[in-house]
Coordinates of C-alpha atoms in Angstrom, one line a residue:
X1 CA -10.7 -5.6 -53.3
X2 CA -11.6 -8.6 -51.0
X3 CA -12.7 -7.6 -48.1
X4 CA -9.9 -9.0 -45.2
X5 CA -10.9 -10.9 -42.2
X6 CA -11.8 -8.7 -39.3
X7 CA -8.6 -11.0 -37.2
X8 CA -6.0 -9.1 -39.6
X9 CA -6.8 -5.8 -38.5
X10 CA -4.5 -6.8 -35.7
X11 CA -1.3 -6.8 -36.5
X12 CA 1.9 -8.5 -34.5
X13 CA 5.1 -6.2 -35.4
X14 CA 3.9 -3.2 -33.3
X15 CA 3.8 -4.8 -30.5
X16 CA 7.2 -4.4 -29.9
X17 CA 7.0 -0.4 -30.5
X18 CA 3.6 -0.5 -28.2
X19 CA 5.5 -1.7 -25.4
X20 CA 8.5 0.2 -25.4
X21 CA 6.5 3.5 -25.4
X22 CA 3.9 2.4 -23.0
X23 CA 7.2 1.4 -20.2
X24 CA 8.1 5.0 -21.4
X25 CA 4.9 7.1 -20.2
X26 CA 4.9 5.2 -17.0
X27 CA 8.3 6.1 -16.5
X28 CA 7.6 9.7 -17.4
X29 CA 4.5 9.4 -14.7
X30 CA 6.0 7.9 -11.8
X31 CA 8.0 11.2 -10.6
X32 CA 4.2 12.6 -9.6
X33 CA 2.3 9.5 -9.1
X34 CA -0.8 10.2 -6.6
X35 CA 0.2 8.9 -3.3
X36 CA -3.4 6.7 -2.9
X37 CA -4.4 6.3 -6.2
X38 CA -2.2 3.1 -7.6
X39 CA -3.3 3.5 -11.2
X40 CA 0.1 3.4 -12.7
X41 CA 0.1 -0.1 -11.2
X42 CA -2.6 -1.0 -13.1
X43 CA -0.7 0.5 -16.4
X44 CA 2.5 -1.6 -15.6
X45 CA 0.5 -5.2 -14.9
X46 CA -1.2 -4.5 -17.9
X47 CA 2.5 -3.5 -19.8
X48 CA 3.5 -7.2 -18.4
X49 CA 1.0 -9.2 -19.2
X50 CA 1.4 -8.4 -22.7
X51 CA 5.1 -7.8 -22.7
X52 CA 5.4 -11.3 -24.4
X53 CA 2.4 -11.0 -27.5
X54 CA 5.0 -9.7 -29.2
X55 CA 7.0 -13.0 -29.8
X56 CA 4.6 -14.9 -31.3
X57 CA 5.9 -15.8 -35.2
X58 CA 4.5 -13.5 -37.7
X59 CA 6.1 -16.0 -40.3
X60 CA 4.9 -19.2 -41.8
X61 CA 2.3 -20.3 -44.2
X62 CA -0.8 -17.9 -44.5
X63 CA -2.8 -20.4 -41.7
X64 CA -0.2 -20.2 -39.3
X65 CA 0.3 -16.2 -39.1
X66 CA -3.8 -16.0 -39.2
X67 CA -3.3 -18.2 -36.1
X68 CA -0.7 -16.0 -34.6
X69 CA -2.1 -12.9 -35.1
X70 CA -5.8 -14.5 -33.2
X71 CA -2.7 -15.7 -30.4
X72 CA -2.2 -11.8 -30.3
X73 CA -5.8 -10.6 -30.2
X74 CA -6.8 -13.1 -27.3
X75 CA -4.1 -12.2 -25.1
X76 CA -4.3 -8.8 -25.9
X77 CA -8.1 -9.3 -24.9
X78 CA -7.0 -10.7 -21.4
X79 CA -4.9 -8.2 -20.6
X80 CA -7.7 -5.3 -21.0
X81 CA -9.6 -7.3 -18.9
X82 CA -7.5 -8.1 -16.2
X83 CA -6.9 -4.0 -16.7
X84 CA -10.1 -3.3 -16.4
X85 CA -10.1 -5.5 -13.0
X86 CA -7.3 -3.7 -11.5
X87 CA -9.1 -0.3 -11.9
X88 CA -12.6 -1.4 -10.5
X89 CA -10.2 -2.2 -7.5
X90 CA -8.9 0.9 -7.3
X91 CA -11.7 2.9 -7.6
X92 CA -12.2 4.2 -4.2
X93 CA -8.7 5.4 -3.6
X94 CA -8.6 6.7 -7.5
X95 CA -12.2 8.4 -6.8
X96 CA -11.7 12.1 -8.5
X97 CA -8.6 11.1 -9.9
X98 CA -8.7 12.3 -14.1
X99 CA -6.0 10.2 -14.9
X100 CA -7.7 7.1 -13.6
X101 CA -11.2 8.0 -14.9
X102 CA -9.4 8.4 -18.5
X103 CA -7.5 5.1 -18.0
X104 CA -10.6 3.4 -17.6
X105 CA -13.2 5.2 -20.0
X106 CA -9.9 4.4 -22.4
X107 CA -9.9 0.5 -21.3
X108 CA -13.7 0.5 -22.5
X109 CA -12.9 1.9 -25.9
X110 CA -10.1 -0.7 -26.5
X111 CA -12.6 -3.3 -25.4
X112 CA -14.7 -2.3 -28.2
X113 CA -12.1 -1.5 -31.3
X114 CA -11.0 -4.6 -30.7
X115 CA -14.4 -6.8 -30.2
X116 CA -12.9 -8.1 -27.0
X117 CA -16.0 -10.1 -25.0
X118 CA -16.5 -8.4 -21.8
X119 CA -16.7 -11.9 -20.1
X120 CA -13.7 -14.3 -20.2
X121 CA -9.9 -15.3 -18.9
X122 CA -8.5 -12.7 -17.7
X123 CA -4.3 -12.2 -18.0
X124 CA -2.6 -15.1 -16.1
X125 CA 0.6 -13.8 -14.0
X126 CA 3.9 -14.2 -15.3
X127 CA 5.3 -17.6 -14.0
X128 CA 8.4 -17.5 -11.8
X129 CA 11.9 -17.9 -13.3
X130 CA 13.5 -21.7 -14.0
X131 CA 16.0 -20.5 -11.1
X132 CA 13.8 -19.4 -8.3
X133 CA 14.0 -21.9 -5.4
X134 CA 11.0 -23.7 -4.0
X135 CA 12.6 -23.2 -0.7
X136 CA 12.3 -19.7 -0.6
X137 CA 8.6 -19.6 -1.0
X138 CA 8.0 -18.6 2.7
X139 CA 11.0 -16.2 2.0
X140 CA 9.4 -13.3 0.9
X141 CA 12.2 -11.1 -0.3
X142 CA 14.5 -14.0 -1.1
X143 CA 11.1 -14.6 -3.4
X144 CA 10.6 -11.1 -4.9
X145 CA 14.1 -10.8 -5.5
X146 CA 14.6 -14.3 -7.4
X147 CA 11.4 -13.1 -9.6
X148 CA 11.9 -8.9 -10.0
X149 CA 15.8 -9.3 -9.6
X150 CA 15.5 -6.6 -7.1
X151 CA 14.8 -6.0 -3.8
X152 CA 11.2 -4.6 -2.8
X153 CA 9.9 -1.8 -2.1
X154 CA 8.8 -1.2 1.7
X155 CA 6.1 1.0 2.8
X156 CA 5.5 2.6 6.4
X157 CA 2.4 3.2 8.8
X158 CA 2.9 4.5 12.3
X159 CA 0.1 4.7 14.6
X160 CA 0.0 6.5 18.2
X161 CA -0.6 9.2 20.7
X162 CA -4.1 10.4 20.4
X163 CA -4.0 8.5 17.9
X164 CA -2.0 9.9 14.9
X165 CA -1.8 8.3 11.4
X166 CA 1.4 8.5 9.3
X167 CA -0.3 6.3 6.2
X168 CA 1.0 4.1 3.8
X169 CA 1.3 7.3 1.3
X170 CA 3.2 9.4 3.8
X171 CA -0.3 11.3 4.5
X172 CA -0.4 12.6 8.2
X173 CA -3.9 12.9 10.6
X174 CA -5.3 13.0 13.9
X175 CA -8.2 11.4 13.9
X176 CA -11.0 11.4 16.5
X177 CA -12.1 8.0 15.6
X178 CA -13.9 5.9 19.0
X179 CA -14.4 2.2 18.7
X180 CA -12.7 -0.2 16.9
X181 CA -11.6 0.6 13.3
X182 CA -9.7 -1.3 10.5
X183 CA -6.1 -0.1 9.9
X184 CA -4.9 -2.8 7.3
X185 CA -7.1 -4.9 5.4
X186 CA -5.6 -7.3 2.6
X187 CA -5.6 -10.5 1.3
X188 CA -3.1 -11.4 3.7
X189 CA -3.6 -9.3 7.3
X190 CA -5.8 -7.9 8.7
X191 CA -5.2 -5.2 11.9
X192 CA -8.2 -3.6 13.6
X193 CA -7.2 -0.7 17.0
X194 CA -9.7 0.2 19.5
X195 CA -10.0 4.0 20.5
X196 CA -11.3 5.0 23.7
X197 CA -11.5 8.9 25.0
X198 CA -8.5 10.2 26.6
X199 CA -8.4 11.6 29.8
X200 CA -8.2 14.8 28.9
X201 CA -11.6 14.9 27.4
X202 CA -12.8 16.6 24.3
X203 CA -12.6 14.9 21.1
X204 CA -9.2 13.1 21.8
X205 CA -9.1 9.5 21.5
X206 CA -6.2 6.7 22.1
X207 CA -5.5 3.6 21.2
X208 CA -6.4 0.6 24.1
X209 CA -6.7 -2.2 21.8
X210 CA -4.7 -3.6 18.6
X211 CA -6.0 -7.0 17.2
X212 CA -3.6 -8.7 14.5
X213 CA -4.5 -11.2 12.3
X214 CA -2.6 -13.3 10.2
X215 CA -4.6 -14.8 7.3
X216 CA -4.0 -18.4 6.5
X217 CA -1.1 -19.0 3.8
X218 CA -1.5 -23.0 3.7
X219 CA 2.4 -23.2 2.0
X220 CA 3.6 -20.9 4.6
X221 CA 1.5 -20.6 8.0
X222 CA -2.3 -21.1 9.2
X223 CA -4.3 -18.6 10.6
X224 CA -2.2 -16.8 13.8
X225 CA -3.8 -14.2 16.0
X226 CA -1.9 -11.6 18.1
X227 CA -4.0 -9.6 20.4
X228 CA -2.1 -6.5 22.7
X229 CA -4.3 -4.3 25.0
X230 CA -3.2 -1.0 27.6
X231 CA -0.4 -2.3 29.7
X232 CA -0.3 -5.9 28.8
X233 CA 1.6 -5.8 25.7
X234 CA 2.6 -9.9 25.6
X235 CA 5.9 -11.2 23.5
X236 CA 3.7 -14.2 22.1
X237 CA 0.7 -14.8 20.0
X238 CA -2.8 -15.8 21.6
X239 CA -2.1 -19.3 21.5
X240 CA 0.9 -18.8 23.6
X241 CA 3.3 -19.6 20.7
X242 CA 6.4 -17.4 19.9
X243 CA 6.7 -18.9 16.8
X244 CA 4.8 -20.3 13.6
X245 CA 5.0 -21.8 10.4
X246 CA 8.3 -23.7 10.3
X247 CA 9.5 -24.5 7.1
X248 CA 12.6 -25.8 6.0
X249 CA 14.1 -24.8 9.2
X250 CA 12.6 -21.0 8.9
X251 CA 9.2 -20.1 10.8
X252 CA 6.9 -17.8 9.0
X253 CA 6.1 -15.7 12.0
X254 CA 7.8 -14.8 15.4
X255 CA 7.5 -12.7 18.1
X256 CA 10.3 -10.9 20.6
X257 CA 10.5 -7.7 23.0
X258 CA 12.7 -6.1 24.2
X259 CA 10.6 -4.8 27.0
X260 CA 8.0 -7.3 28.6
X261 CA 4.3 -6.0 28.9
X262 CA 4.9 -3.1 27.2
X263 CA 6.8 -4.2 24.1
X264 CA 6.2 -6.8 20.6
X265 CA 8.0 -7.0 17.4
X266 CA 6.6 -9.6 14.9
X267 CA 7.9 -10.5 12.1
X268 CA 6.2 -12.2 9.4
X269 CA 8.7 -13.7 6.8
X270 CA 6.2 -15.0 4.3
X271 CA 5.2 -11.8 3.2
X272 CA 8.1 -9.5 4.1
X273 CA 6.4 -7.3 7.5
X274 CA 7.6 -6.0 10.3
X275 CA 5.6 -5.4 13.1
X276 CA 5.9 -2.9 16.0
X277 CA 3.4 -3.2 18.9
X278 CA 4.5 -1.1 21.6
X279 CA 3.0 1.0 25.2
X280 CA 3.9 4.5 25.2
X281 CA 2.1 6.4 28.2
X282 CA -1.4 5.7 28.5
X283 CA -1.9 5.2 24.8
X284 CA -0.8 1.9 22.2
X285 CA 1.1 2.5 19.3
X286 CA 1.7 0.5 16.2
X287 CA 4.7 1.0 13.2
X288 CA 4.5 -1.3 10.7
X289 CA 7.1 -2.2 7.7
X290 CA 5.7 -4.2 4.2
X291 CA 5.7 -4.6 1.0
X292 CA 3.8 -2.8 -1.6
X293 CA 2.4 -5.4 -3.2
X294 CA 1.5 -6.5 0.1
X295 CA 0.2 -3.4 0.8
X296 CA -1.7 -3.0 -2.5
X297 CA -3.0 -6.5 -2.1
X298 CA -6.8 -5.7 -1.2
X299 CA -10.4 -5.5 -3.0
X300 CA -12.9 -3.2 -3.4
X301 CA -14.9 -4.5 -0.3
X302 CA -11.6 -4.0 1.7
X303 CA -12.6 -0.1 1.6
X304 CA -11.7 0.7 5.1
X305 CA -8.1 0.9 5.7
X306 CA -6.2 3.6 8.0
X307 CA -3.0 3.5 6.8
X308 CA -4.0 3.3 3.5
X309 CA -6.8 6.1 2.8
X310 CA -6.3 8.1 6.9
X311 CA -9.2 8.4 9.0
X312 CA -12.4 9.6 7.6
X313 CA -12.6 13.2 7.1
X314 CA -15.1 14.2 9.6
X315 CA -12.9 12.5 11.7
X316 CA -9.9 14.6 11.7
X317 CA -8.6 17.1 13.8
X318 CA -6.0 20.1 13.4
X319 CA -2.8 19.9 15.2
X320 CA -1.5 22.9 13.6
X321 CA -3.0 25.2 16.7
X322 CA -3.8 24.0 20.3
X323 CA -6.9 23.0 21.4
X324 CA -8.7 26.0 21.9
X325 CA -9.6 25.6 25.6
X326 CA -5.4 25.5 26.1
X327 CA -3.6 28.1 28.1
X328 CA -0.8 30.0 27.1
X329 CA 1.1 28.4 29.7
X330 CA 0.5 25.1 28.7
X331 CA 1.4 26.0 25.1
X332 CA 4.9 27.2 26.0
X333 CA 5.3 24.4 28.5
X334 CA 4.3 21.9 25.6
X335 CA 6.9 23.7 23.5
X336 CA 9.8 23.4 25.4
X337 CA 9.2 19.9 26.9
X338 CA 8.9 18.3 23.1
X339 CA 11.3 20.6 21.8
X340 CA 14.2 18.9 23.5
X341 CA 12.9 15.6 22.9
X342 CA 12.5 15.9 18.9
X343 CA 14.2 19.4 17.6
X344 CA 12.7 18.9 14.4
X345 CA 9.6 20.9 13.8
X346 CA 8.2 18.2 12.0
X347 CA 4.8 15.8 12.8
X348 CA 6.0 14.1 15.1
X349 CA 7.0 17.5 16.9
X350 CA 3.3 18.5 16.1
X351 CA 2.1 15.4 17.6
X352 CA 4.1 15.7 21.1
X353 CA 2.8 18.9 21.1
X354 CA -0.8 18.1 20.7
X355 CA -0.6 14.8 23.5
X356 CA 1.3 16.9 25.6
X357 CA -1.3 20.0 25.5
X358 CA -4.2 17.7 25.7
X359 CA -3.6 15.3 28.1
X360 CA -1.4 17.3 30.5
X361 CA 0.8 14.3 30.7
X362 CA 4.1 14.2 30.4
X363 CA 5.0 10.6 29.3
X364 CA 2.2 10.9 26.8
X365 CA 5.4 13.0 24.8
X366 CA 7.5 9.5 24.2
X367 CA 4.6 8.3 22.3
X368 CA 6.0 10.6 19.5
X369 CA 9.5 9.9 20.1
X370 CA 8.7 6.0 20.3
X371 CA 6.7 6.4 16.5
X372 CA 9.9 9.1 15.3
X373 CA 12.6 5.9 16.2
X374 CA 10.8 3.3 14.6
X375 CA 10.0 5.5 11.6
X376 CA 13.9 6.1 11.3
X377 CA 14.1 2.1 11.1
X378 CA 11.4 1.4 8.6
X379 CA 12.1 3.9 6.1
X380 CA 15.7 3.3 4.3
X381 CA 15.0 7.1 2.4
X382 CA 16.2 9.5 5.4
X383 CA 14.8 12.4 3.6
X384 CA 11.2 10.9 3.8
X385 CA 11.4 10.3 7.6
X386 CA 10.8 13.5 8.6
X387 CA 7.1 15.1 7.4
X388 CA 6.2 18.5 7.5
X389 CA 2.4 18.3 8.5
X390 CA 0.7 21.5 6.1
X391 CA 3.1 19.0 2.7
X392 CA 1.6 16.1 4.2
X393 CA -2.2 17.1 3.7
X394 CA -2.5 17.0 0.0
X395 CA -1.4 13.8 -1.9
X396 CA -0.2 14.7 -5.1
X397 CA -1.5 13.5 -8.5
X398 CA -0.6 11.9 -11.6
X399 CA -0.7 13.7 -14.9
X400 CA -3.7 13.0 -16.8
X401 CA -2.6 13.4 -19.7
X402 CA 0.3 10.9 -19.4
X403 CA -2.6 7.7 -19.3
X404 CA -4.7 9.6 -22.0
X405 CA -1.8 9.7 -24.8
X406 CA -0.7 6.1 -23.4
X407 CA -4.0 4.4 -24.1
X408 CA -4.4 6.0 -27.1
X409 CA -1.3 5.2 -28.8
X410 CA -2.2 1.9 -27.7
X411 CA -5.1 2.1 -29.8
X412 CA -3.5 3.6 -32.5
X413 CA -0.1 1.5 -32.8
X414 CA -2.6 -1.7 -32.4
X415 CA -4.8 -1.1 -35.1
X416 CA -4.3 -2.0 -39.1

């Protein structure tokens, strides 16, 4: 028997069986998806790019399907290197994470069956539908919706009081953190808070400082800074502008309040944010509103993120008990006062609690309620508004063996 050429081991008709049982075992995963670690994203990129390798002819003369089946192999090559490219970005947040360890140890074994050079193009994205509008470009949900058919998927990250982190996963900390720290880090924002001691001493911090960067989007808007320190809070950007990056008679950016000094709301249109910059007591706060694939838009140097990974664990503190130098007075006080101003015994609760105990301020308490409002307005779920702090600590986690069969059916259905 003649031996066949190593192309033909590859064959085109699975493809189509491939694909419907990989979007199967990511649906099967989502339900328990770790909160941090995006490798399912990673999956479904790398079920798109290769959603179409199935269309190319397997007919024709002998040459022709030879060619189509190399077609197959080289875009199937792209793919598992753009794959492998999403999961070397992931690998901080997916650190400890089986599922994504297997996904990739299972990427480098598909590398190999199918001689794929380790260097070379990587999976293009998939261009926009004929009907999308130029127009809506700056638009960011007209955009998503014109390309997924679907509206987006927001995400929500509060930060306030002393200073508390609701993260982008619906994690909750206190963090101790002094200085100035990242909270978001993408490819298109950036937002750095500066923490100073509170008053009441100890290891309490606040925020004083929030610095806001827009990154330059040449289509949609240049670079646009928005700076907001303790008790000047200004309605406009640093350059004095309310507004920025008018196109087709829609700016890109703009800023309101509804409460001068103490008070912002940006929104940024070209990539689907909201903004919430706000003076609560003594202490800043920030709620903010975007995208996931906004959200998810970072690389591995962008390591650093708030309301993405929390604060650094030797950072955190418990809120679960007072402080320990608190009296009993100050604990039932504390109690009663937040008790009335937010009757669920949620985080926010816990938080009020905390501010209240540490701080001995009263108005440090509408910190809380100021984040519980603006969470009520972000989030469109009203189940997930409300967090109860001990279900909050532990992010949960995919099913490993969901990515181990998936990757190697893949290897199976795509071999001779």
């Amino acid at each position: 028997m003649e031996p066949q050429p190593a192309i033909t081991q590859h064959t085109v008709l699975p493809w189509k069986h491939c694909i419907h049982l990989t979007l199967l075992l990511v649906q099967l995963s989502l339900p328990e998806a770790g909160a941090s670690c995006r490798i399912l994203k990673c999956n479904s990129d790398f079920v798109a790019a290769t959603l179409d390798l199935g269309s190319s002819g397997a007919g024709g003369a002998a040459g022709g399907a030879a060619l189509s089946r190399e077609s197959v192999n080289t875009g199937y090559c792209s793919a598992l290197r753009s794959y492998r490219t999403c999961t070397k970005r992931m690998a901080r947040a997916c650190r400890g994470d089986l599922a994504y360890h297997s996904a990739v140890q299972g990427i480098e074994d598909l590398l190999i069956q199918h001689r794929c050079p380790r260097v070379g193009p990587t999976a293009e994205p998939r261009p926009l539908p004929q009907g999308a509008l130029p127009g809506d470009a700056c638009l960011y949900e007209r955009s998503f919706f014109g390309r997924e058919g679907r509206t987006p998927e927001y995400l929500h990250c509060g930060v306030f009081g002393d200073p508390h982190v609701r993260t982008f996963s619906d994690s909750f900390q206190t963090c101790a953190v002094q200085g100035a720290w990242p909270l978001i880090d993408n490819e298109y924002l950036y937002i750095q808070a500066t923490s100073s001691p509170s008053r009441g001493g100890g290891r309490g911090t606040v925020l004083t400082k929030i610095t806001i960067i827009f990154k330059n989007m040449r289509q949609c808007t240049d670079q646009q800074l928005y700076q907001a320190e303790l008790d000047n809070v200004p309605a406009a950007f640093a350059d004095g502008s309310v507004s920025s990056g008018e196109r087709r008679g829609h700016h890109s950016l703009t800023v309101r309040t509804q409460s001068p000094g103490r008070h912002a709301e940006i929104r940024a249109a070209h990539i689907g944010t909201l903004l919430v910059v706000r003076q609560s007591g003594r202490s800043l706060g920030l709620s903010v509103r975007s995208p996931r694939g906004i959200v998810e838009a970072f690389g591995p140097e962008q390591d650093l993120q708030l309301c993405v990974w929390g604060c650094p664990p030797s950072q955190r503190l418990n809120t679960l008990h007072p402080p320990p130098d608190s009296s009993p007075s100050a604990t039932i006080g504390a109690h009663t006062h937040c008790a009335a101003l937010l009757p669920a015994r949620d985080v926010y609760y816990r938080a009020c609690m905390f501010d209240l105990i540490t701080s001995g301020d009263l108005n440090s308490s509408v910190a809380a309620v100021s984040a519980l409002q603006d969470a009520q307005n972000m989030i469109s779920e009203r189940e997930r508004v409300h967090l109860l702090l001990v279900a909050s600590a532990e992010p949960r986690r995919a099913r490993p063996h969901l990515t181990l069969l998936l990757l190697g059916m893949l290897g199976t259905l795509t071999r001779a």
